[in-house]
PDB file of C-alpha atoms in Angstrom:
ATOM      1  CA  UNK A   2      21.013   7.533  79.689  1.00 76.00           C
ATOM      2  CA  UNK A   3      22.184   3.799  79.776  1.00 90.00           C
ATOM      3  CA  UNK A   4      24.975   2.826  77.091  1.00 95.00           C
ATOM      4  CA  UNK A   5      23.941  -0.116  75.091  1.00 96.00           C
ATOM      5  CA  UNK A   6      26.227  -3.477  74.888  1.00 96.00           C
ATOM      6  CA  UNK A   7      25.653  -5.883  71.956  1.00 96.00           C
ATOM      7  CA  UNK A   8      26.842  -9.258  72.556  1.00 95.00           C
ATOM      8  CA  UNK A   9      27.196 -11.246  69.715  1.00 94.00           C
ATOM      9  CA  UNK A  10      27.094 -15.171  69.827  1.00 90.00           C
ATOM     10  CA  UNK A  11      25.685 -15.494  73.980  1.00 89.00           C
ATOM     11  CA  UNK A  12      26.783 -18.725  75.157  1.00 87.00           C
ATOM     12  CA  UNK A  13      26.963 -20.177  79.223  1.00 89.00           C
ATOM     13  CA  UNK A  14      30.004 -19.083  79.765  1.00 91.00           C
ATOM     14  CA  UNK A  15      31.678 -16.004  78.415  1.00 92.00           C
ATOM     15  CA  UNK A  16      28.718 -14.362  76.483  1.00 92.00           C
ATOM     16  CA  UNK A  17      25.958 -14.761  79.483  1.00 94.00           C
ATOM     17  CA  UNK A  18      29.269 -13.353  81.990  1.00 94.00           C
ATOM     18  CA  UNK A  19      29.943 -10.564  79.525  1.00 94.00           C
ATOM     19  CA  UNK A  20      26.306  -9.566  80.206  1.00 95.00           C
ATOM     20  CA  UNK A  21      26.227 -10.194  84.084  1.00 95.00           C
ATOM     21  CA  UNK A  22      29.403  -7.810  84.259  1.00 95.00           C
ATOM     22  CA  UNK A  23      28.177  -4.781  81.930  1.00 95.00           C
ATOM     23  CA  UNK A  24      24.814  -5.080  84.008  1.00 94.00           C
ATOM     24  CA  UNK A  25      26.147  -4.959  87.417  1.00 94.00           C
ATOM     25  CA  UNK A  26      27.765  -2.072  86.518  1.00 91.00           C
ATOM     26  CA  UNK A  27      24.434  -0.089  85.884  1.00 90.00           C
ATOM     27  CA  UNK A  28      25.233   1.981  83.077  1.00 91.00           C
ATOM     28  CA  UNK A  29      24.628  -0.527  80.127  1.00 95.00           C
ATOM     29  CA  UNK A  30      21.786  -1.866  79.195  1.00 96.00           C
ATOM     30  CA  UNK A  31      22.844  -5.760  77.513  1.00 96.00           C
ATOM     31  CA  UNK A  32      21.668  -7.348  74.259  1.00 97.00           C
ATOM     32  CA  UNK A  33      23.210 -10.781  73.541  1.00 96.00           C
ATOM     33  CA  UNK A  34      22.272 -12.166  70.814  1.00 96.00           C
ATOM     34  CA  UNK A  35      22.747 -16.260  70.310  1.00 94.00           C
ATOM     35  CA  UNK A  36      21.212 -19.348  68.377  1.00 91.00           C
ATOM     36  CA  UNK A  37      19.387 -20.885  70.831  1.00 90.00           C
ATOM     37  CA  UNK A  38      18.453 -18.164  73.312  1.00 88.00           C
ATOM     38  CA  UNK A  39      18.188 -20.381  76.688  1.00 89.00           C
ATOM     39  CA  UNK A  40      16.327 -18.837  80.061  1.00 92.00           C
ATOM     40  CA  UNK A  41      19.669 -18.155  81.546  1.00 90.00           C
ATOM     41  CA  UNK A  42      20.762 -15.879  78.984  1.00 88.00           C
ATOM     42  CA  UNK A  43      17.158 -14.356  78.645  1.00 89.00           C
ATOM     43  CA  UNK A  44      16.822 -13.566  82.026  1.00 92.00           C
ATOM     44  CA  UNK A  45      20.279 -12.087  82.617  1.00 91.00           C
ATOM     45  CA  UNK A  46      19.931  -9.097  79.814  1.00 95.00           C
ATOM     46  CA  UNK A  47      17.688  -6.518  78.844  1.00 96.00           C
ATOM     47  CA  UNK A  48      17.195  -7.860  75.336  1.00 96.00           C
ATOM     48  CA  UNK A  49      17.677 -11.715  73.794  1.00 96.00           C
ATOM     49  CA  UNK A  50      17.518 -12.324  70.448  1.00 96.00           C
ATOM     50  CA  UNK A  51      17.961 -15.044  68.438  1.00 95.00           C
ATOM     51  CA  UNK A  52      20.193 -15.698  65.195  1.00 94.00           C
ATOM     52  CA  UNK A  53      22.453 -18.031  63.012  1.00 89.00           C
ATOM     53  CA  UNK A  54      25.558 -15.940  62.177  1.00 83.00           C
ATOM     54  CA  UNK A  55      26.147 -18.362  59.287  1.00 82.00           C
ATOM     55  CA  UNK A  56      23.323 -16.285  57.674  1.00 84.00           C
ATOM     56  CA  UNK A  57      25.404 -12.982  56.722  1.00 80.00           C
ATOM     57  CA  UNK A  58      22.056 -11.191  56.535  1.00 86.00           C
ATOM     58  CA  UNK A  59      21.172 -11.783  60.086  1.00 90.00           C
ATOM     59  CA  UNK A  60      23.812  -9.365  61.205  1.00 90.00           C
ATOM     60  CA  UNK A  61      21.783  -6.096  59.710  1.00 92.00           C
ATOM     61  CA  UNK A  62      18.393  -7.393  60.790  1.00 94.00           C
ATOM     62  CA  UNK A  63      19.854  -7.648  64.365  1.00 95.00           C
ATOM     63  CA  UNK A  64      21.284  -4.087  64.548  1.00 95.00           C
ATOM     64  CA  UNK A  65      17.805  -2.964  63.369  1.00 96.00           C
ATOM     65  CA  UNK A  66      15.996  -4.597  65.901  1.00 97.00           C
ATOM     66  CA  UNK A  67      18.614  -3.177  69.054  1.00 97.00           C
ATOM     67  CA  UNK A  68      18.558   0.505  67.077  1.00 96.00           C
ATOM     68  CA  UNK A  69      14.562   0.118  67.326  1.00 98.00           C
ATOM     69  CA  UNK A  70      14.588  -1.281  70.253  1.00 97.00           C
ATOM     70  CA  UNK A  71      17.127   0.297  73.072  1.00 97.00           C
ATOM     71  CA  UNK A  72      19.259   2.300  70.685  1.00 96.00           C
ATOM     72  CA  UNK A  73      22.560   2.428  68.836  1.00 95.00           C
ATOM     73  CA  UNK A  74      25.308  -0.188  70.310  1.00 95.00           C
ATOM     74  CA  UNK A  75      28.369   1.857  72.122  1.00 93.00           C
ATOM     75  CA  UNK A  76      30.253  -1.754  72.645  1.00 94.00           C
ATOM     76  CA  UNK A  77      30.339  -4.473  70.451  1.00 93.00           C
ATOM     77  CA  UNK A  78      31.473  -7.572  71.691  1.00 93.00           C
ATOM     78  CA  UNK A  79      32.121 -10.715  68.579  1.00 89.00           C
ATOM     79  CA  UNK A  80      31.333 -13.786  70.693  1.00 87.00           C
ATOM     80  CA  UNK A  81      30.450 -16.237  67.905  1.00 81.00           C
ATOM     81  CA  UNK A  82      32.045 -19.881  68.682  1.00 70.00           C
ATOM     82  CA  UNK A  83      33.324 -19.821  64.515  1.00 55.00           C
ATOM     83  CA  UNK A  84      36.305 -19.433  62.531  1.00 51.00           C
ATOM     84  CA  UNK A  85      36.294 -17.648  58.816  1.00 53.00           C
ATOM     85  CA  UNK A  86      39.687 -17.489  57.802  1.00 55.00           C
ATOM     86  CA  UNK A  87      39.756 -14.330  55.247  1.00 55.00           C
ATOM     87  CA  UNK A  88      42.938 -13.844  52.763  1.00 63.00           C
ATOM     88  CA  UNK A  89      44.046 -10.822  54.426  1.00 67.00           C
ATOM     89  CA  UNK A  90      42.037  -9.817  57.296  1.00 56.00           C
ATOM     90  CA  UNK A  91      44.561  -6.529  58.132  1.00 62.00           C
ATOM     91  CA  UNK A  92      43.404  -5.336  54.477  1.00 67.00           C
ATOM     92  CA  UNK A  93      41.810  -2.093  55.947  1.00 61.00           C
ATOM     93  CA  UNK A  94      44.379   0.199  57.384  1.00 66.00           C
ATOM     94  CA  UNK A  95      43.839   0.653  61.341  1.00 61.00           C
ATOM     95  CA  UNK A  96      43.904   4.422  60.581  1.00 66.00           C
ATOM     96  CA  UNK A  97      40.525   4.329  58.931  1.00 64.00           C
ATOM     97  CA  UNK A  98      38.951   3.023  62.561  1.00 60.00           C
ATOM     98  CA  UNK A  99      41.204   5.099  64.597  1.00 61.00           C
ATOM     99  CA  UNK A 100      39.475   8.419  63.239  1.00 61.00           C
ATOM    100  CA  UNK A 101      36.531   7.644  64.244  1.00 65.00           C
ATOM    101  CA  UNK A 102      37.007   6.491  67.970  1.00 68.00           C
ATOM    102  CA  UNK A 103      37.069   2.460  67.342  1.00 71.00           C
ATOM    103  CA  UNK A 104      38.728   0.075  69.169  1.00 78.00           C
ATOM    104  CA  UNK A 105      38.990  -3.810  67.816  1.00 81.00           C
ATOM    105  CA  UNK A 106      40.872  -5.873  70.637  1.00 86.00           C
ATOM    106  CA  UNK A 107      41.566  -9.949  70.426  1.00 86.00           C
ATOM    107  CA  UNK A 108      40.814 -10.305  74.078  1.00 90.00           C
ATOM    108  CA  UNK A 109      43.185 -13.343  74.904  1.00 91.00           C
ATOM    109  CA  UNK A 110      42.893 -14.966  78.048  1.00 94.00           C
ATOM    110  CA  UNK A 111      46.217 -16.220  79.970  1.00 94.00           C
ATOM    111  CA  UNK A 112      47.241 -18.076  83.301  1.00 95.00           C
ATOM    112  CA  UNK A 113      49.415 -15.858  85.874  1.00 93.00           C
ATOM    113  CA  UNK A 114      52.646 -17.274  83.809  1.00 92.00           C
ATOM    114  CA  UNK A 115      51.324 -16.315  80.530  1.00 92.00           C
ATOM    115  CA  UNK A 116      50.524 -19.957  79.701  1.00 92.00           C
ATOM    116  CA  UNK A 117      47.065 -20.341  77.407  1.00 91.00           C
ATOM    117  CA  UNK A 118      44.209 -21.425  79.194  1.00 91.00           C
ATOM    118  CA  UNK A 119      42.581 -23.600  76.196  1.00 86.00           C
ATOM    119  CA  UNK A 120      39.708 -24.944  77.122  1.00 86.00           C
ATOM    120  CA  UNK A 121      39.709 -23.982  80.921  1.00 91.00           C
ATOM    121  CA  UNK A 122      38.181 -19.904  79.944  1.00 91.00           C
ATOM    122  CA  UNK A 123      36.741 -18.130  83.071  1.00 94.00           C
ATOM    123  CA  UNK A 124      33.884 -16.382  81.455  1.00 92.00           C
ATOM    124  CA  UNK A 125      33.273 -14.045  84.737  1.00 93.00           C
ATOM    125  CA  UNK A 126      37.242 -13.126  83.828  1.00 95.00           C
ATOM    126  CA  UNK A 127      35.891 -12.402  80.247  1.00 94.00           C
ATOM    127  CA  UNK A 128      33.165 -10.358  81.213  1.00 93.00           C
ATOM    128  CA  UNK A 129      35.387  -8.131  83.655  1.00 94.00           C
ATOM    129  CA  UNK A 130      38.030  -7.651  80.696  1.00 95.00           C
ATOM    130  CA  UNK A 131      35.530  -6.265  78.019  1.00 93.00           C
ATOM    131  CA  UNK A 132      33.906  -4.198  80.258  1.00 94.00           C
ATOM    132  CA  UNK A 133      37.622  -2.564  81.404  1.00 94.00           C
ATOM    133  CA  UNK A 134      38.439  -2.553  77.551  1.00 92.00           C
ATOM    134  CA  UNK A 135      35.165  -0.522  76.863  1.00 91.00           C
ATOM    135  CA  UNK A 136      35.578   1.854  79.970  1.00 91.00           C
ATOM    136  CA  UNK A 137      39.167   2.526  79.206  1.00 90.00           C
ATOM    137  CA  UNK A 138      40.395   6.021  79.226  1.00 87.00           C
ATOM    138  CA  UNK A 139      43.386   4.323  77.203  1.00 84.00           C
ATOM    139  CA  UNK A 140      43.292   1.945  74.472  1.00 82.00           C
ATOM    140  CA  UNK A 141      45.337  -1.250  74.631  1.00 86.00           C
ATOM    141  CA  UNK A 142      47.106  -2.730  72.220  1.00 84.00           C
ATOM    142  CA  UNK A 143      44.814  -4.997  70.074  1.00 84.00           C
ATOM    143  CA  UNK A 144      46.550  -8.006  70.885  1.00 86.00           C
ATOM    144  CA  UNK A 145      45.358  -7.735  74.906  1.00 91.00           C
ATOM    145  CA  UNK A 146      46.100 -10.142  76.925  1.00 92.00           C
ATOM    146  CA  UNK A 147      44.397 -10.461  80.842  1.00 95.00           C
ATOM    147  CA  UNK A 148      44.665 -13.215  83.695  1.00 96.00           C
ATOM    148  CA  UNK A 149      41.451 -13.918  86.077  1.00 96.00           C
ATOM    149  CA  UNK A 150      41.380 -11.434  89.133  1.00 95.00           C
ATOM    150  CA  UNK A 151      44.049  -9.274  87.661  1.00 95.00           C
ATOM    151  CA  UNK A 152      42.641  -8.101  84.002  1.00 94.00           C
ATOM    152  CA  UNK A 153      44.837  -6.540  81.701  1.00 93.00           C
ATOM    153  CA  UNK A 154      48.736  -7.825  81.847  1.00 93.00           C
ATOM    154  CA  UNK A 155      51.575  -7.166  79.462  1.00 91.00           C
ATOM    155  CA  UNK A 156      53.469  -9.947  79.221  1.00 87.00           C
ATOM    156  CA  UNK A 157      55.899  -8.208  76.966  1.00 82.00           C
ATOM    157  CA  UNK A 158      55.565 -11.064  74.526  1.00 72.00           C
ATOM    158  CA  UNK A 159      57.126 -13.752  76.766  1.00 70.00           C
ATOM    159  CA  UNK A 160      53.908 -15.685  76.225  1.00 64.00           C
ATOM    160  CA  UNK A 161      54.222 -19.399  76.059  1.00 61.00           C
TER     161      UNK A 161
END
């Protein structure tokens, strides 16, 4: 039976590679979910829906409609192109996910030198990364950093 990947917030470039990746691969079946579903992003997954994640409530109504759909998510991937700055956003200890198998990662993207890459993401890069981070016999630190072509790297926090 196919594992399920939920894409949330399925732009051109890193959401629609994040699907083309898990796909490939054969055992997941891809959901993205994005405002404006274009054909692109339609035809590369198994389900497209559409939502505004400014609208808290469209959050449940989507995992309804996967769960009905193809099944419970096994990956979750938080693609939305926002920022909500919270107080404290480390309020809930990382215990309380550990126990139960989770895994929350800021995927961070990096040249060879450990440079940022701003605006110049490779979204094929970002697909290969989430889908290593979701295979992953071992979790990473949540912090993980990758470079294109080479995926994870530990820049042992010489990062510019």
């Amino acid at each position: 039976m196919s594992k399920i990947v939920l894409i949330l917030g399925g732009g051109p470039n890193v959401g629609l590679n994040i699907a083309r990746v898990f796909s490939s691969k054969g055992s997941y079946k891809t959901v993205i979910v994005s405002r404006n579903p274009k054909e692109e992003l339609v035809k590369a997954t198994d389900l497209s829906l559409q939502a505004d994640f400014t609208d808290p409530r469209s959050i449940k109504r989507i995992f309804d409609e996967v769960k009905q759909k193809l099944g419970v998510p096994d990956v979750v991937v938080y693609n939305v192109a926002a920022l909500t700055v919270t107080p404290d956003p480390l309020s809930v200890p990382l215990e309380k996910f550990n126990k139960d198998g989770y895994r929350f990662y800021w995927a961070d993207e990096r040249t060879a030198e450990g440079g940022p890459k701003g605006n110049a993401i490779d979204g094929e890069a970002h697909g290969e990364f989430y889908y290593e981070l979701a295979t992953s016999e071992v979790p990473l630190t949540w912090d993980a950093t990758f470079v294109a072509g080479k995926g994870y790297v530990d820049f042992n926090g010489k990062l510019e």
